[in-house]
Amino acid sequence: MEVEEDEEQNHSEGQLNEEWQSDDSEEEEDEDLEQQDSIFSRLEELRFHLEQAMGFENFFLAYNKIKGMMMKDSIG
């Protein structure tokens, strides 16, 4: 009888711990991921439009120049 009571108490304590630890952090993580997805989607959309307006070769040249400038700034 005492063993059953201990098991029940341990089980209910485990449930309480699970409920306490479940603080909707998964929902916040999902919202963060959705926001990141929307930011990256928007950046990709802007990149696509810029590439269309400039043409691929000009876009690629500009990209490499900017990349080179950023590397110089991070080194020096």
Backbone as a printed PyTorch tensor [residue, N CA C, xyz], in Angstrom:
tensor([[[  0.8190,  -1.1780,   0.0000],
         [  0.0000,   0.0000,   0.0000],
         [  0.8680,   1.2480,   0.0000]],

        [[  1.8960,   1.2640,   0.8170],
         [  2.7760,   2.4190,   0.9230],
         [  3.5370,   2.6450,  -0.3870]],

        [[  3.9200,   1.5820,  -1.0670],
         [  4.6300,   1.6640,  -2.3330],
         [  3.7440,   2.3240,  -3.3850]],

        [[  2.4580,   1.9580,  -3.4050],
         [  1.5230,   2.5460,  -4.3620],
         [  1.3740,   4.0410,  -4.1140]],

        [[  1.3040,   4.4450,  -2.8570],
         [  1.1560,   5.8600,  -2.5200],
         [  2.4020,   6.6400,  -2.9620]],

        [[  3.5840,   6.0510,  -2.7470],
         [  4.8240,   6.6980,  -3.1670],
         [  4.8620,   6.8650,  -4.6850]],

        [[  4.4370,   5.8220,  -5.4030],
         [  4.4160,   5.8850,  -6.8650],
         [  3.4580,   6.9590,  -7.3460]],

        [[  2.2710,   7.0310,  -6.7160],
         [  1.2930,   8.0450,  -7.0960],
         [  1.8340,   9.4420,  -6.8230]],

        [[  2.4980,   9.6130,  -5.6910],
         [  3.0510,  10.9150,  -5.3370],
         [  4.1530,  11.3090,  -6.3260]],

        [[  5.0160,  10.3700,  -6.6630],
         [  6.0750,  10.6510,  -7.6320],
         [  5.4880,  11.0060,  -8.9900]],

        [[  4.4420,  10.2920,  -9.3890],
         [  3.7940,  10.5430, -10.6790],
         [  3.1790,  11.9450, -10.6970]],

        [[  2.4750,  12.3070,  -9.6270],
         [  1.8370,  13.6300,  -9.6000],
         [  2.8830,  14.7440,  -9.5190]],

        [[  3.9840,  14.5120,  -8.8080],
         [  5.0620,  15.5020,  -8.7610],
         [  5.6800,  15.6920, -10.1420]],

        [[  5.8360,  14.5850, -10.8620],
         [  6.3690,  14.6640, -12.2220],
         [  5.4560,  15.4640, -13.1300]],

        [[  4.1520,  15.2700, -12.9870],
         [  3.2040,  16.0440, -13.7910],
         [  3.2860,  17.5210, -13.4490]],

        [[  3.4060,  17.8330, -12.1700],
         [  3.5190,  19.2360, -11.7620],
         [  4.7750,  19.8690, -12.3350]],

        [[  5.8820,  19.1340, -12.3080],
         [  7.1240,  19.6560, -12.8620],
         [  6.9930,  19.9080, -14.3530]],

        [[  6.3390,  18.9850, -15.0650],
         [  6.1490,  19.1760, -16.5030],
         [  5.3170,  20.4080, -16.7780]],

        [[  4.2350,  20.5920, -16.0080],
         [  3.3830,  21.7530, -16.2100],
         [  4.1430,  23.0400, -15.8810]],

        [[  4.9280,  23.0180, -14.8330],
         [  5.6680,  24.2050, -14.4300],
         [  6.7140,  24.5640, -15.4740]],

        [[  7.3650,  23.5590, -16.0260],
         [  8.4040,  23.8100, -17.0100],
         [  7.8290,  24.1810, -18.3610]],

        [[  6.5900,  23.8490, -18.6170],
         [  5.9440,  24.1770, -19.8790],
         [  5.4240,  25.6070, -19.7950]],

        [[  6.2820,  26.5410, -20.1580],
         [  5.9410,  27.9590, -20.0160],
         [  5.7370,  28.6500, -21.3560]],

        [[  5.2550,  27.9220, -22.3350],
         [  4.9760,  28.4660, -23.6710],
         [  6.2300,  28.9430, -24.3830]],

        [[  7.4110,  28.5000, -23.9550],
         [  8.6380,  28.9250, -24.6210],
         [  8.6960,  28.3830, -26.0440]],

        [[  8.0490,  27.2420, -26.2830],
         [  8.0100,  26.7020, -27.6460],
         [  7.2630,  27.6500, -28.5710]],

        [[  6.1930,  28.2510, -28.0790],
         [  5.4390,  29.2020, -28.8890],
         [  6.2960,  30.4160, -29.2210]],

        [[  7.0690,  30.8950, -28.2420],
         [  7.9490,  32.0350, -28.4810],
         [  9.0190,  31.6730, -29.5030]],

        [[  9.5600,  30.4680, -29.4160],
         [ 10.5720,  30.0270, -30.3760],
         [  9.9730,  29.9530, -31.7660]],

        [[  8.7430,  29.4430, -31.8710],
         [  8.0720,  29.3770, -33.1650],
         [  7.8670,  30.7750, -33.7440]],

        [[  7.4740,  31.7280, -32.9000],
         [  7.2800,  33.1010, -33.3580],
         [  8.6070,  33.7010, -33.8260]],

        [[  9.6870,  33.4260, -33.0870],
         [ 11.0020,  33.9180, -33.4840],
         [ 11.4170,  33.3570, -34.8330]],

        [[ 11.1860,  32.0540, -35.0310],
         [ 11.5370,  31.4260, -36.3010],
         [ 10.7060,  31.9970, -37.4450]],

        [[  9.4200,  32.2310, -37.1840],
         [  8.5660,  32.8230, -38.2170],
         [  9.0540,  34.2190, -38.5780]],

        [[  9.4560,  34.9980, -37.5630],
         [  9.9480,  36.3500, -37.8120],
         [ 11.2490,  36.2940, -38.6050]],

        [[ 12.1410,  35.3820, -38.2530],
         [ 13.3880,  35.2410, -38.9960],
         [ 13.1090,  34.8220, -40.4320]],

        [[ 12.1790,  33.8810, -40.6020],
         [ 11.8180,  33.4510, -41.9500],
         [ 11.3010,  34.6250, -42.7620]],

        [[ 10.4630,  35.4540, -42.1550],
         [  9.9040,  36.5690, -42.9030],
         [ 10.9870,  37.6010, -43.2350]],

        [[ 11.9410,  37.8160, -42.3370],
         [ 13.0440,  38.7460, -42.6040],
         [ 13.8850,  38.2260, -43.7540]],

        [[ 14.2640,  36.9470, -43.6970],
         [ 15.0940,  36.3830, -44.7530],
         [ 14.3410,  36.3060, -46.0710]],

        [[ 13.0510,  36.0270, -45.9990],
         [ 12.2490,  36.0140, -47.2220],
         [ 12.2110,  37.4050, -47.8480]],

        [[ 12.0550,  38.4120, -47.0140],
         [ 12.0270,  39.8020, -47.5070],
         [ 13.3790,  40.1960, -48.0950]],

        [[ 14.4660,  39.8310, -47.4420],
         [ 15.7950,  40.1300, -47.9740],
         [ 16.0240,  39.4490, -49.3160]],

        [[ 15.6000,  38.2020, -49.4130],
         [ 15.7620,  37.4680, -50.6640],
         [ 14.9200,  38.1020, -51.7690]],

        [[ 13.7350,  38.5530, -51.4290],
         [ 12.8750,  39.2210, -52.4080],
         [ 13.5290,  40.5200, -52.8990]],

        [[ 14.0770,  41.2940, -51.9660],
         [ 14.7640,  42.5350, -52.3380],
         [ 15.9970,  42.2600, -53.1870]],

        [[ 16.7590,  41.2170, -52.8270],
         [ 17.9310,  40.8510, -53.6180],
         [ 17.5310,  40.4800, -55.0360]],

        [[ 16.4630,  39.7270, -55.1640],
         [ 15.9870,  39.3090, -56.4710],
         [ 15.6150,  40.5190, -57.3270]],

        [[ 14.8830,  41.4690, -56.7430],
         [ 14.4730,  42.6550, -57.4970],
         [ 15.6750,  43.5180, -57.8860]],

        [[ 16.6340,  43.6390, -56.9910],
         [ 17.8410,  44.4020, -57.2870],
         [ 18.6300,  43.7410, -58.4110]],

        [[ 18.7580,  42.4370, -58.3450],
         [ 19.4620,  41.7010, -59.3970],
         [ 18.7460,  41.8690, -60.7390]],

        [[ 17.4310,  41.8390, -60.7290],
         [ 16.6640,  42.0250, -61.9660],
         [ 16.8880,  43.4210, -62.5400]],

        [[ 16.9180,  44.4380, -61.6720],
         [ 17.0780,  45.8140, -62.1200],
         [ 18.4940,  46.0840, -62.6390]],

        [[ 19.4980,  45.5050, -61.9860],
         [ 20.8910,  45.7700, -62.3490],
         [ 21.4090,  44.8280, -63.4220]],

        [[ 20.8310,  43.6800, -63.5230],
         [ 21.3910,  42.6320, -64.3630],
         [ 22.3390,  41.7970, -63.5180]],

        [[ 22.4570,  40.5190, -63.8700],
         [ 23.2290,  39.6090, -63.0370],
         [ 24.6920,  40.0190, -62.9230]],

        [[ 25.3330,  40.3580, -64.0520],
         [ 26.7740,  40.6710, -64.0070],
         [ 27.0540,  41.8970, -63.1580]],

        [[ 26.2780,  42.9690, -63.3400],
         [ 26.4840,  44.1800, -62.5300],
         [ 26.2010,  43.9140, -61.0550]],

        [[ 25.1590,  43.1540, -60.7890],
         [ 24.8390,  42.8140, -59.4100],
         [ 25.9860,  42.0310, -58.7750]],

        [[ 26.5120,  41.0670, -59.4970],
         [ 27.5970,  40.2300, -58.9880],
         [ 28.8570,  41.0630, -58.7450]],

        [[ 29.1770,  41.9860, -59.6590],
         [ 30.3380,  42.8650, -59.4690],
         [ 30.1480,  43.7390, -58.2320]],

        [[ 28.9710,  44.3250, -58.0940],
         [ 28.7000,  45.1710, -56.9210],
         [ 28.7780,  44.3500, -55.6350]],

        [[ 28.2390,  43.1680, -55.6600],
         [ 28.2770,  42.2860, -54.4940],
         [ 29.7170,  42.0080, -54.0750]],

        [[ 30.5650,  41.6850, -55.0520],
         [ 31.9710,  41.3890, -54.7400],
         [ 32.7180,  42.6120, -54.2320]],

        [[ 32.4200,  43.7990, -54.7630],
         [ 33.0670,  45.0210, -54.2630],
         [ 32.6660,  45.2940, -52.8180]],

        [[ 31.3780,  45.1680, -52.5350],
         [ 30.9000,  45.3890, -51.1660],
         [ 31.5140,  44.3590, -50.2270]],

        [[ 31.5640,  43.1310, -50.6660],
         [ 32.1610,  42.0650, -49.8660],
         [ 33.6300,  42.3680, -49.5750]],

        [[ 34.3580,  42.8520, -50.5920],
         [ 35.7650,  43.2140, -50.4070],
         [ 35.9390,  44.3650, -49.4290]],

        [[ 35.0630,  45.3630, -49.5170],
         [ 35.1360,  46.4960, -48.5880],
         [ 34.8680,  46.0440, -47.1630]],

        [[ 33.9250,  45.1640, -47.0040],
         [ 33.5860,  44.6820, -45.6500],
         [ 34.7380,  43.8600, -45.0750]],

        [[ 35.4190,  43.1020, -45.9230],
         [ 36.5470,  42.2940, -45.4350],
         [ 37.6960,  43.1970, -45.0230]],

        [[ 37.9330,  44.2980, -45.7800],
         [ 38.9880,  45.2430, -45.4060],
         [ 38.6780,  45.8910, -44.0640]],

        [[ 37.4110,  46.2560, -43.8550],
         [ 37.0140,  46.8820, -42.6000],
         [ 37.1780,  45.9420, -41.4150]],

        [[ 36.9030,  44.6610, -41.6200],
         [ 37.0050,  43.7180, -40.5010],
         [ 38.4500,  43.3700, -40.1850]],

        [[ 39.3270,  43.4860, -41.1750],
         [ 40.7520,  43.1720, -40.9670],
         [ 41.4860,  44.3790, -40.3800]],

        [[ 41.2530,  45.5170, -40.9570],
         [ 42.0350,  46.6900, -40.5780],
         [ 41.3050,  47.5770, -39.7170]]])
